[in-house]
Amino acid sequence: KAKCLNLKLIFKTMKHLIVLFGLLLLLSGCGNSGGSDSPANSIKDFVKSVKEGSTEKAWTFLSAESQKQFETTAKTRNLSGKEAFDKDFKNPKSLGNLNEDFEVIDEKKDGDNAMVTLKFKSGKTLEVYSIKEGAWKYDLARTNKEMMKLVE
C-alpha cells in the first residue's frame, strides 16, 4: 500500500511539473513583439528580414511611430499600414542605401533613443535611428525626418 501511495504521489508531482512546464513554454512565446537586443541589431535585423522576403518579420523590427506612419499614409491607398508596408518592402531594392552591404561604425545611445552610423562599401556613411520599446526597434519615422532636414 505504501508503494502505491508513493507512485500516486510521484505521478501527481510529474503531472504538475508537466503542466507547469507547458505553461512556461506558452508564456515564453507571448509578448514577443519583435525587436532586437541593440540599436545596431535593430537595423541589421530589419534589413536582413526584408532581404529574406519576410516583411512579416521586418514589420516587428519597426518602431511604433514608424508603423503609425505607414498606417497614416496607407489610408490614401485604401490599405492598412501593414499591407502598405508589405507592398512597399517586398522588393529589397525598396531599402535604398540599406540594400547595399554596410558595417556599423558607431552607435550612440541617449536613454531609449540611439543613433547608428553605417558605412557602405562606397565609403558613404548614413545615420539611422533606433528606439527602445521594450526591445530596440528601427525608427524609420525619425530616420526619414532627420534625412528631410538634410534636404531642406
mmCIF file of C-alpha atoms in Angstrom:
data_model
loop_
_atom_site.group_PDB
_atom_site.id
_atom_site.type_symbol
_atom_site.label_atom_id
_atom_site.label_comp_id
_atom_site.label_asym_id
_atom_site.label_seq_id
_atom_site.Cartn_x
_atom_site.Cartn_y
_atom_site.Cartn_z
ATOM 1 C CA LYS A 1 0.000 0.000 0.000
ATOM 2 C CA ALA A 2 2.902 2.372 0.784
ATOM 3 C CA LYS A 3 4.396 1.692 -2.672
ATOM 4 C CA CYS A 4 1.067 2.502 -4.280
ATOM 5 C CA LEU A 5 0.829 5.833 -2.405
ATOM 6 C CA ASN A 6 4.405 6.726 -3.401
ATOM 7 C CA LEU A 7 3.653 6.011 -7.054
ATOM 8 C CA LYS A 8 0.490 8.106 -6.906
ATOM 9 C CA LEU A 9 2.482 10.967 -5.338
ATOM 10 C CA ILE A 10 5.184 10.670 -7.993
ATOM 11 C CA PHE A 11 2.641 10.681 -10.844
ATOM 12 C CA LYS A 12 0.778 13.620 -9.310
ATOM 13 C CA THR A 13 4.025 15.571 -8.950
ATOM 14 C CA MET A 14 5.039 14.725 -12.522
ATOM 15 C CA LYS A 15 1.643 15.840 -13.798
ATOM 16 C CA HIS A 16 2.072 19.192 -12.018
ATOM 17 C CA LEU A 17 5.564 19.586 -13.444
ATOM 18 C CA ILE A 18 4.358 18.852 -16.973
ATOM 19 C CA VAL A 19 1.545 21.405 -16.638
ATOM 20 C CA LEU A 20 3.993 23.964 -15.207
ATOM 21 C CA PHE A 21 6.496 23.299 -17.996
ATOM 22 C CA GLY A 22 3.733 23.671 -20.603
ATOM 23 C CA LEU A 23 2.669 26.996 -19.119
ATOM 24 C CA LEU A 24 6.249 28.237 -19.133
ATOM 25 C CA LEU A 25 6.606 27.309 -22.800
ATOM 26 C CA LEU A 26 3.347 29.030 -23.620
ATOM 27 C CA LEU A 27 4.272 32.203 -21.740
ATOM 28 C CA SER A 28 7.743 32.374 -23.226
ATOM 29 C CA GLY A 29 6.131 32.787 -26.653
ATOM 30 C CA CYS A 30 3.741 35.514 -25.520
ATOM 31 C CA GLY A 31 4.526 39.184 -25.771
ATOM 32 C CA ASN A 32 7.210 38.707 -28.376
ATOM 33 C CA SER A 33 6.556 41.759 -30.475
ATOM 34 C CA GLY A 34 9.877 41.701 -32.261
ATOM 35 C CA GLY A 35 12.788 43.999 -31.780
ATOM 36 C CA SER A 36 16.450 43.439 -31.125
ATOM 37 C CA ASP A 37 18.974 43.423 -28.313
ATOM 38 C CA SER A 38 20.819 46.557 -29.502
ATOM 39 C CA PRO A 39 20.230 49.614 -31.696
ATOM 40 C CA ALA A 40 22.656 48.351 -34.346
ATOM 41 C CA ASN A 41 20.991 44.941 -34.441
ATOM 42 C CA SER A 42 17.551 46.524 -34.877
ATOM 43 C CA ILE A 43 18.782 47.972 -38.186
ATOM 44 C CA LYS A 44 20.598 44.790 -39.239
ATOM 45 C CA ASP A 45 17.633 42.573 -38.324
ATOM 46 C CA PHE A 46 15.194 44.807 -40.199
ATOM 47 C CA VAL A 47 17.345 44.818 -43.338
ATOM 48 C CA LYS A 48 18.005 41.071 -43.139
ATOM 49 C CA SER A 49 14.275 40.346 -42.856
ATOM 50 C CA VAL A 50 13.433 42.482 -45.886
ATOM 51 C CA LYS A 51 16.247 40.915 -47.928
ATOM 52 C CA GLU A 52 14.961 37.450 -46.987
ATOM 53 C CA GLY A 53 11.485 38.444 -48.168
ATOM 54 C CA SER A 54 9.958 38.295 -44.691
ATOM 55 C CA THR A 55 8.045 41.563 -44.479
ATOM 56 C CA GLU A 56 6.031 39.999 -41.648
ATOM 57 C CA LYS A 57 9.176 39.724 -39.546
ATOM 58 C CA ALA A 58 10.589 43.070 -40.744
ATOM 59 C CA TRP A 59 7.390 44.799 -39.558
ATOM 60 C CA THR A 60 8.129 43.639 -35.995
ATOM 61 C CA PHE A 61 11.502 45.412 -36.072
ATOM 62 C CA LEU A 62 9.862 48.787 -36.824
ATOM 63 C CA SER A 63 9.111 51.273 -34.057
ATOM 64 C CA ALA A 64 5.512 52.030 -33.130
ATOM 65 C CA GLU A 65 5.863 55.528 -34.628
ATOM 66 C CA SER A 66 7.153 54.046 -37.896
ATOM 67 C CA GLN A 67 4.234 51.623 -38.053
ATOM 68 C CA LYS A 68 1.867 54.504 -37.314
ATOM 69 C CA GLN A 69 3.403 56.456 -40.200
ATOM 70 C CA PHE A 70 2.603 53.563 -42.539
ATOM 71 C CA GLU A 71 -0.976 53.455 -41.167
ATOM 72 C CA THR A 72 -1.402 57.165 -41.919
ATOM 73 C CA THR A 73 -0.006 57.100 -45.441
ATOM 74 C CA ALA A 74 -1.768 53.810 -46.312
ATOM 75 C CA LYS A 75 -5.222 55.323 -45.839
ATOM 76 C CA THR A 76 -4.930 57.137 -49.183
ATOM 77 C CA ARG A 77 -4.257 53.768 -50.817
ATOM 78 C CA ASN A 78 -7.184 52.067 -49.048
ATOM 79 C CA LEU A 79 -4.763 49.706 -47.310
ATOM 80 C CA SER A 80 -3.760 49.013 -43.738
ATOM 81 C CA GLY A 81 -0.302 50.165 -42.696
ATOM 82 C CA LYS A 82 0.904 46.577 -42.650
ATOM 83 C CA GLU A 83 -0.465 45.928 -46.158
ATOM 84 C CA ALA A 84 1.224 49.085 -47.470
ATOM 85 C CA PHE A 85 4.487 48.066 -45.799
ATOM 86 C CA ASP A 86 4.264 44.574 -47.324
ATOM 87 C CA LYS A 87 3.743 46.023 -50.807
ATOM 88 C CA ASP A 88 6.432 48.687 -50.410
ATOM 89 C CA PHE A 89 9.090 46.381 -48.994
ATOM 90 C CA LYS A 90 8.508 43.092 -50.816
ATOM 91 C CA ASN A 91 11.389 44.078 -53.107
ATOM 92 C CA PRO A 92 14.715 44.569 -51.260
ATOM 93 C CA LYS A 93 15.546 47.440 -53.648
ATOM 94 C CA SER A 94 12.997 49.437 -51.657
ATOM 95 C CA LEU A 95 15.633 49.578 -48.899
ATOM 96 C CA GLY A 96 17.544 52.139 -50.949
ATOM 97 C CA ASN A 97 21.032 52.573 -49.475
ATOM 98 C CA LEU A 98 20.334 49.893 -46.879
ATOM 99 C CA ASN A 99 20.178 47.310 -49.666
ATOM 100 C CA GLU A 100 23.954 47.746 -50.070
ATOM 101 C CA ASP A 101 26.426 45.975 -47.797
ATOM 102 C CA PHE A 102 27.256 48.089 -44.777
ATOM 103 C CA GLU A 103 29.003 47.969 -41.448
ATOM 104 C CA VAL A 104 28.082 49.698 -38.215
ATOM 105 C CA ILE A 105 30.842 52.149 -37.324
ATOM 106 C CA ASP A 106 29.178 53.918 -34.392
ATOM 107 C CA GLU A 107 26.266 53.557 -32.010
ATOM 108 C CA LYS A 108 25.337 56.414 -29.666
ATOM 109 C CA LYS A 109 22.663 55.779 -27.078
ATOM 110 C CA ASP A 110 20.757 58.565 -25.366
ATOM 111 C CA GLY A 111 18.349 56.894 -22.967
ATOM 112 C CA ASP A 112 15.811 54.976 -25.048
ATOM 113 C CA ASN A 113 16.968 56.559 -28.308
ATOM 114 C CA ALA A 114 20.036 55.799 -30.357
ATOM 115 C CA MET A 115 21.794 56.956 -33.490
ATOM 116 C CA VAL A 116 23.578 54.280 -35.509
ATOM 117 C CA THR A 117 26.158 55.299 -38.105
ATOM 118 C CA LEU A 118 26.533 52.963 -41.046
ATOM 119 C CA LYS A 119 29.373 52.886 -43.558
ATOM 120 C CA PHE A 120 28.828 51.445 -47.020
ATOM 121 C CA LYS A 121 31.410 49.843 -49.306
ATOM 122 C CA SER A 122 31.356 53.032 -51.364
ATOM 123 C CA GLY A 123 32.695 54.899 -48.319
ATOM 124 C CA LYS A 124 29.424 56.785 -47.890
ATOM 125 C CA THR A 125 28.009 56.996 -44.356
ATOM 126 C CA LEU A 126 24.428 57.192 -43.172
ATOM 127 C CA GLU A 127 22.927 57.909 -39.771
ATOM 128 C CA VAL A 128 19.828 55.930 -38.861
ATOM 129 C CA TYR A 129 17.842 55.841 -35.643
ATOM 130 C CA SER A 130 16.617 53.237 -33.240
ATOM 131 C CA ILE A 131 14.330 53.442 -30.213
ATOM 132 C CA LYS A 132 13.900 51.152 -27.241
ATOM 133 C CA GLU A 133 10.305 49.971 -26.915
ATOM 134 C CA GLY A 134 10.932 47.001 -24.668
ATOM 135 C CA ALA A 135 13.423 45.810 -27.298
ATOM 136 C CA TRP A 136 15.336 48.003 -29.742
ATOM 137 C CA LYS A 137 13.402 48.838 -32.911
ATOM 138 C CA TYR A 138 14.359 50.596 -36.130
ATOM 139 C CA ASP A 139 12.935 54.130 -36.001
ATOM 140 C CA LEU A 140 12.322 54.612 -39.712
ATOM 141 C CA ALA A 141 9.998 57.561 -38.995
ATOM 142 C CA ARG A 142 12.757 59.504 -37.225
ATOM 143 C CA THR A 143 15.350 58.433 -39.792
ATOM 144 C CA ASN A 144 13.138 59.850 -42.564
ATOM 145 C CA LYS A 145 12.500 63.048 -40.564
ATOM 146 C CA GLU A 146 16.245 63.601 -39.991
ATOM 147 C CA MET A 147 17.005 62.914 -43.673
ATOM 148 C CA MET A 148 14.413 65.512 -44.720
ATOM 149 C CA LYS A 149 16.219 68.113 -42.585
ATOM 150 C CA LEU A 150 19.383 67.483 -44.609
ATOM 151 C CA VAL A 151 17.492 68.144 -47.858
ATOM 152 C CA GLU A 152 15.970 71.426 -46.647
#
